[in-house]
Coordinates of C-alpha atoms in Angstrom, one line a residue:
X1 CA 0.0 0.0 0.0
X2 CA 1.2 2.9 -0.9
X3 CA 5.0 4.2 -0.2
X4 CA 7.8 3.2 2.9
X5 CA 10.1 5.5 4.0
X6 CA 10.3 9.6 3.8
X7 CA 8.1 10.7 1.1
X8 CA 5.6 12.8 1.9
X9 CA 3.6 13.9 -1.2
X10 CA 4.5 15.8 -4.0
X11 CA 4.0 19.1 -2.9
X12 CA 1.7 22.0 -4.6
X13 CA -1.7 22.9 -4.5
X14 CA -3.6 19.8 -5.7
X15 CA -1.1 17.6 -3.3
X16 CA -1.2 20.0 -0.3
X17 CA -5.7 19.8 -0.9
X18 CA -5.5 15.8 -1.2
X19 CA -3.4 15.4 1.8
X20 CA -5.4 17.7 3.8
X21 CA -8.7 16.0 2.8
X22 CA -7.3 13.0 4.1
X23 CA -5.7 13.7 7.1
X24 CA -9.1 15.5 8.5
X25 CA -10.6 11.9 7.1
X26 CA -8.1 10.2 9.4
X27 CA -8.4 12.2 12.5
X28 CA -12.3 11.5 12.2
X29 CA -11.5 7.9 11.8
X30 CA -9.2 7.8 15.1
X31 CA -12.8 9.0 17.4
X32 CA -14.1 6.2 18.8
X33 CA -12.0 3.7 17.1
X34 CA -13.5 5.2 13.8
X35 CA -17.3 4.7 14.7
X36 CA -19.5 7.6 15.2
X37 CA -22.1 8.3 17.1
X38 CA -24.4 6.1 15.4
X39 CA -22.0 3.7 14.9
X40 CA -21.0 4.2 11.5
X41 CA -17.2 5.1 10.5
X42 CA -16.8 8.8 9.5
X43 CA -17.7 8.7 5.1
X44 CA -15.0 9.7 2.6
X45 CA -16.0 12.1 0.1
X46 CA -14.7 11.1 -3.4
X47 CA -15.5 14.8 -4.5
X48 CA -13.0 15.7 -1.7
X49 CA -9.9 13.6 -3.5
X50 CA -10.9 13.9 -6.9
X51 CA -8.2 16.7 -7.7
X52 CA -5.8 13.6 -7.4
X53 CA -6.4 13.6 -11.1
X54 CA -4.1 16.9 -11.4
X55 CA -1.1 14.9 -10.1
X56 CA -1.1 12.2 -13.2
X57 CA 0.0 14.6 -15.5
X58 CA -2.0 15.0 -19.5
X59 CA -0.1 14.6 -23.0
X60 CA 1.6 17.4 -24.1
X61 CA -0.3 18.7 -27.0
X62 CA 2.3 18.2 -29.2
X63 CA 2.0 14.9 -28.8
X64 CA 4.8 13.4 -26.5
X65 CA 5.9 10.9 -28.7
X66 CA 7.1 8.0 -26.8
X67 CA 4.8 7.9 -23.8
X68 CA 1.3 6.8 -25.1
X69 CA 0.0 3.7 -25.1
X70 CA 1.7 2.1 -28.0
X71 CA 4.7 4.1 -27.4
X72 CA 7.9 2.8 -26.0
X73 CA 8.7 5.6 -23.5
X74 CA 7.9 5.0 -19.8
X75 CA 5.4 7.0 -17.1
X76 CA 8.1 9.8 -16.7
X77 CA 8.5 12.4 -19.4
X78 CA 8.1 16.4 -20.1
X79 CA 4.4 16.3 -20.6
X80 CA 3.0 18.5 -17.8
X81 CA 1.0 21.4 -17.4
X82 CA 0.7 24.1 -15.2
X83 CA 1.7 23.9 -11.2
X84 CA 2.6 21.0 -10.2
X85 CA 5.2 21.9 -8.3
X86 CA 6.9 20.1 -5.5
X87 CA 9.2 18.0 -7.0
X88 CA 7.4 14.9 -7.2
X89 CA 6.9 11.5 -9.5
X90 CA 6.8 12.8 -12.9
X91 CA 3.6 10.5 -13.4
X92 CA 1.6 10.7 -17.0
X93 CA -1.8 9.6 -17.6
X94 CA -0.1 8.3 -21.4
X95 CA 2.9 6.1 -19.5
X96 CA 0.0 4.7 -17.1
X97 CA -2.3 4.0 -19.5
X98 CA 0.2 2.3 -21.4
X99 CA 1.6 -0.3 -19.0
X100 CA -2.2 -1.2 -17.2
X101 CA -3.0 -1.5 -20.9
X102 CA -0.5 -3.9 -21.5
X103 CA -0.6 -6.2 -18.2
X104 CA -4.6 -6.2 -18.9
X105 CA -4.9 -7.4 -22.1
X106 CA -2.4 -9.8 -21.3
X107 CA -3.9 -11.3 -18.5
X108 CA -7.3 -11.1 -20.4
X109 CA -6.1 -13.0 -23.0
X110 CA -4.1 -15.5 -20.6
X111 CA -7.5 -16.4 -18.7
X112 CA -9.3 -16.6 -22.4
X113 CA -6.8 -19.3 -23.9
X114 CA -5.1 -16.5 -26.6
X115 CA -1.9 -17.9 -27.2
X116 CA -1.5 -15.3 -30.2
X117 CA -2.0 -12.4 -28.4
X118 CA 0.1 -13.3 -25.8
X119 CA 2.9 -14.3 -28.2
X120 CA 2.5 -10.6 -29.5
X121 CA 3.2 -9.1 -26.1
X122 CA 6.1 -11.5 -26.3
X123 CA 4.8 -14.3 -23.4
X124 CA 3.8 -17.9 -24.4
X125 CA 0.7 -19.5 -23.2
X126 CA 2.0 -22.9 -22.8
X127 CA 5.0 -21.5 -20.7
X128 CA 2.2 -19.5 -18.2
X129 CA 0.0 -22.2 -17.7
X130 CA 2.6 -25.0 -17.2
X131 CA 3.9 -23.0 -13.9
X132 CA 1.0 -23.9 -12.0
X133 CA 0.7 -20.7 -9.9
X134 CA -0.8 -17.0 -10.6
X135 CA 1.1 -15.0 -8.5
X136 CA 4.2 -16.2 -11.4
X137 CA 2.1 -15.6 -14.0
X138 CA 1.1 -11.8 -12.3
X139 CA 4.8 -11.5 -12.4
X140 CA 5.8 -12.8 -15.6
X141 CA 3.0 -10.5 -16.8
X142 CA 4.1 -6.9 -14.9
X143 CA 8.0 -7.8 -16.1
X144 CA 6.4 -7.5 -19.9
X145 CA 4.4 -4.7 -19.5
X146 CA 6.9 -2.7 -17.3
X147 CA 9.9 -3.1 -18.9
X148 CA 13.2 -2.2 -17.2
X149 CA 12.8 -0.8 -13.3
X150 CA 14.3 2.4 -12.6
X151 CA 13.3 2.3 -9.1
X152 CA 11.7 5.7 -9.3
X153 CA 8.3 6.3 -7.6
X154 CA 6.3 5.8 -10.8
X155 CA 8.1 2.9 -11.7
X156 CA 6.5 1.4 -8.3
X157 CA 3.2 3.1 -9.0
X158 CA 3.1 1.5 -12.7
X159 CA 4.3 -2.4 -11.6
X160 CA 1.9 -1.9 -8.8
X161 CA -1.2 -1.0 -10.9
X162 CA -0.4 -3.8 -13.3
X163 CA 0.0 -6.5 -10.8
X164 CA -3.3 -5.4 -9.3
X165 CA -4.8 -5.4 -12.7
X166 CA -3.5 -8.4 -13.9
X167 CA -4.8 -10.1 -10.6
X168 CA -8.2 -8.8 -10.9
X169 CA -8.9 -9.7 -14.3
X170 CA -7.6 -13.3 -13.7
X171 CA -9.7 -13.5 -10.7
X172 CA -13.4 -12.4 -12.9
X173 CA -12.5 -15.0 -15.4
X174 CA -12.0 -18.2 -13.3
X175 CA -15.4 -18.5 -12.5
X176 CA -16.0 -18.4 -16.1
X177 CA -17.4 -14.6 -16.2
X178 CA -16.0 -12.9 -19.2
X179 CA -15.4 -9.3 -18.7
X180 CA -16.6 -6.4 -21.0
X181 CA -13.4 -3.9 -22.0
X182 CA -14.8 -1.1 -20.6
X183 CA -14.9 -3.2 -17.1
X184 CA -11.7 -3.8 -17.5
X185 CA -11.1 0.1 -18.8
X186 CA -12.9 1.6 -15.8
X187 CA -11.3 -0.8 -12.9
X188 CA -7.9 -0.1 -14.3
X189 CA -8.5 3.6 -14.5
X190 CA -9.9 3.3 -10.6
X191 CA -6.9 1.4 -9.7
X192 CA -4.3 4.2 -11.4
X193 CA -6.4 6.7 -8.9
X194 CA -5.8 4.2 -6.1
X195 CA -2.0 4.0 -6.2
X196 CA -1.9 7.6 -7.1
X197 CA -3.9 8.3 -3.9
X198 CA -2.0 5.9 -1.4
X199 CA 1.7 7.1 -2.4
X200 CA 0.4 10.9 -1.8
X201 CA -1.1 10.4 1.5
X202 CA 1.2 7.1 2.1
X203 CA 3.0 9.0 5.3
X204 CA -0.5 9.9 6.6
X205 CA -2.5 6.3 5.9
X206 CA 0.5 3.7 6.7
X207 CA 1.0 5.0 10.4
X208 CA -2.4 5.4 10.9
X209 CA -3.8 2.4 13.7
X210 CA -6.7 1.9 11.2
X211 CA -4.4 2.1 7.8
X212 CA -6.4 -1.3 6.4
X213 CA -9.6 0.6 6.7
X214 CA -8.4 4.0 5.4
X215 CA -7.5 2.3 2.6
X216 CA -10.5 0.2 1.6
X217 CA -12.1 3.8 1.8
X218 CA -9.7 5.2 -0.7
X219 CA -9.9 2.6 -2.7
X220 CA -13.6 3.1 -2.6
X221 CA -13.3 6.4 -3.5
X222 CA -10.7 6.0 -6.2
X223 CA -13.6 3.5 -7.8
X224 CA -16.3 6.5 -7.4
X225 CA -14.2 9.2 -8.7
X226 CA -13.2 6.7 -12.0
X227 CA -17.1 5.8 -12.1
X228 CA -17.5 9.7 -14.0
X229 CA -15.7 8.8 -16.8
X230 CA -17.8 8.5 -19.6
X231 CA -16.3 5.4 -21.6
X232 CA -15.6 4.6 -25.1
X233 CA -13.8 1.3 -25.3
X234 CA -13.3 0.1 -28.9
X235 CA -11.9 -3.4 -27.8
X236 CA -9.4 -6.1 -25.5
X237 CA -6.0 -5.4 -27.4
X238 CA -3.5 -3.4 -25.2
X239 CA -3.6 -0.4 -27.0
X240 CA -7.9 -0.6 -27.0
X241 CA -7.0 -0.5 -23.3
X242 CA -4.7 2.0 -22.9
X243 CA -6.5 4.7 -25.2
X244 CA -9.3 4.3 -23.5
X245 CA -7.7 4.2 -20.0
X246 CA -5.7 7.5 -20.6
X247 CA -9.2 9.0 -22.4
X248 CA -10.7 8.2 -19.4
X249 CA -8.4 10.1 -17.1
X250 CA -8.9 12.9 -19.1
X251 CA -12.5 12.9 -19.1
X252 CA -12.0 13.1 -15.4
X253 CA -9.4 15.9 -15.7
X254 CA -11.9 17.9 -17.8
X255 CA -15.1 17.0 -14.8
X256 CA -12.6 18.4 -12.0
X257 CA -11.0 21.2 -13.4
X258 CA -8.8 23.2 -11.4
X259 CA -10.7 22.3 -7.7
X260 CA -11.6 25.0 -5.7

């Protein structure tokens, strides 16, 4: 969950508004062992964390070759707008999209049988299956979509989010249930506002003596906030997935604007 050591959010106004959204959310959750009075734990406004979506910075309208999701750049590159500030992860909603693009088609076509579009994405069906446990494949599958770690904070963020990804679209298909792409679009794009959210308020959340519950709620939230996002999901391939997941995120970017 989230971030170890000293990080403490990357700084400026969206950050310093998340954080402090949080923290109040924490504090409420510390009364009474996080019941209130009638016995309910204090609620999380999504509406309150939704300016997350400032902090996973948009293409650059030039285009920022490299860094969407068929590009071979990774999350960090010059595409930002605006204030920022603060010297954080130099996250992109292009270099997100495109990895959770990636490990979800892949494990969508590993629980459907595709042998050809994993062989595309450079795994082999055969090889996956015969190692008898998930958690390899998961791994096998981030280590493709990833590419190289560079140890940076949105290198974590990315492998994180496509683990996660990977997992839960493994999990809806082994009870047979074949999932829609724009299921899988709008889980992954809640999951990118997750991982976002936990490694901002990480310092806060980690040390707090309910951090399990804090994070279910942020996670709850992170699904609420990608719930706005009106889809258009053209199909299961990784860069279906990826356009759509980095649309997405913008659609959210243009709902929230610049906060208030």
């Amino acid at each position: 969950m989230g971030t170890s050591g000293a990080y403490s959010g990357s700084g400026g106004k969206d950050g310093k508004v998340v954080r402090d959204r949080v923290a109040d959310y924490l504090d409420g959750l510390s009364s009474a062992d996080g019941a209130g009075s009638d016995g309910q734990r204090p609620p999380l406004d999504p509406a309150a964390l939704q300016r997350i979506i400032n902090l996973i910075r948009p293409r650059l309208s030039s285009g920022g070759a490299g860094d969407g999701p068929s590009g071979g750049g990774g999350g960090a590159s010059g595409d930002g707008t605006g204030s920022r500030g603060g010297g954080g992860p130099q996250r992109t909603a292009a270099g997100s999209a495109r990895t959770a693009g990636r490990a979800a088609a892949a494990a969508y076509a590993y629980s459907a049988g595709d042998a050809t579009t994993l062989q595309r994405l450079g795994l082999d069906y055969n090889e996956l299956r015969s190692l008898g446990d998930d958690i390899e494949v998961v791994r096998r599958i981030v280590e493709m979509a990833c590419s190289t770690s560079d140890s940076s904070i949105e290198d974590h963020e990315q492998r994180f989010v496509a683990a996660e990804v990977a997992e839960w679209v493994m999990e809806q298909g082994r009870d047979g249930y074949r999932l829609t792409p724009e299921e899988m679009v709008r889980q992954t794009i809640a999951v990118i506002i997750a991982e976002t959210l936990l490694v901002e308020t990480g310092d806060l959340v980690n040390s707090h003596d309910l951090a399990d519950v804090a994070e279910s709620d942020i996670r709850d939230a992170a699904e609420a906030i990608a719930a706005q996002a009106d889809l258009s999901v053209d199909g299961a391939t990784e860069d279906e997935i990826g356009r759509a997941v980095e649309a997405g995120l913008e659609r959210i970017r243009g709902i929230v604007g610049g906060g208030n």
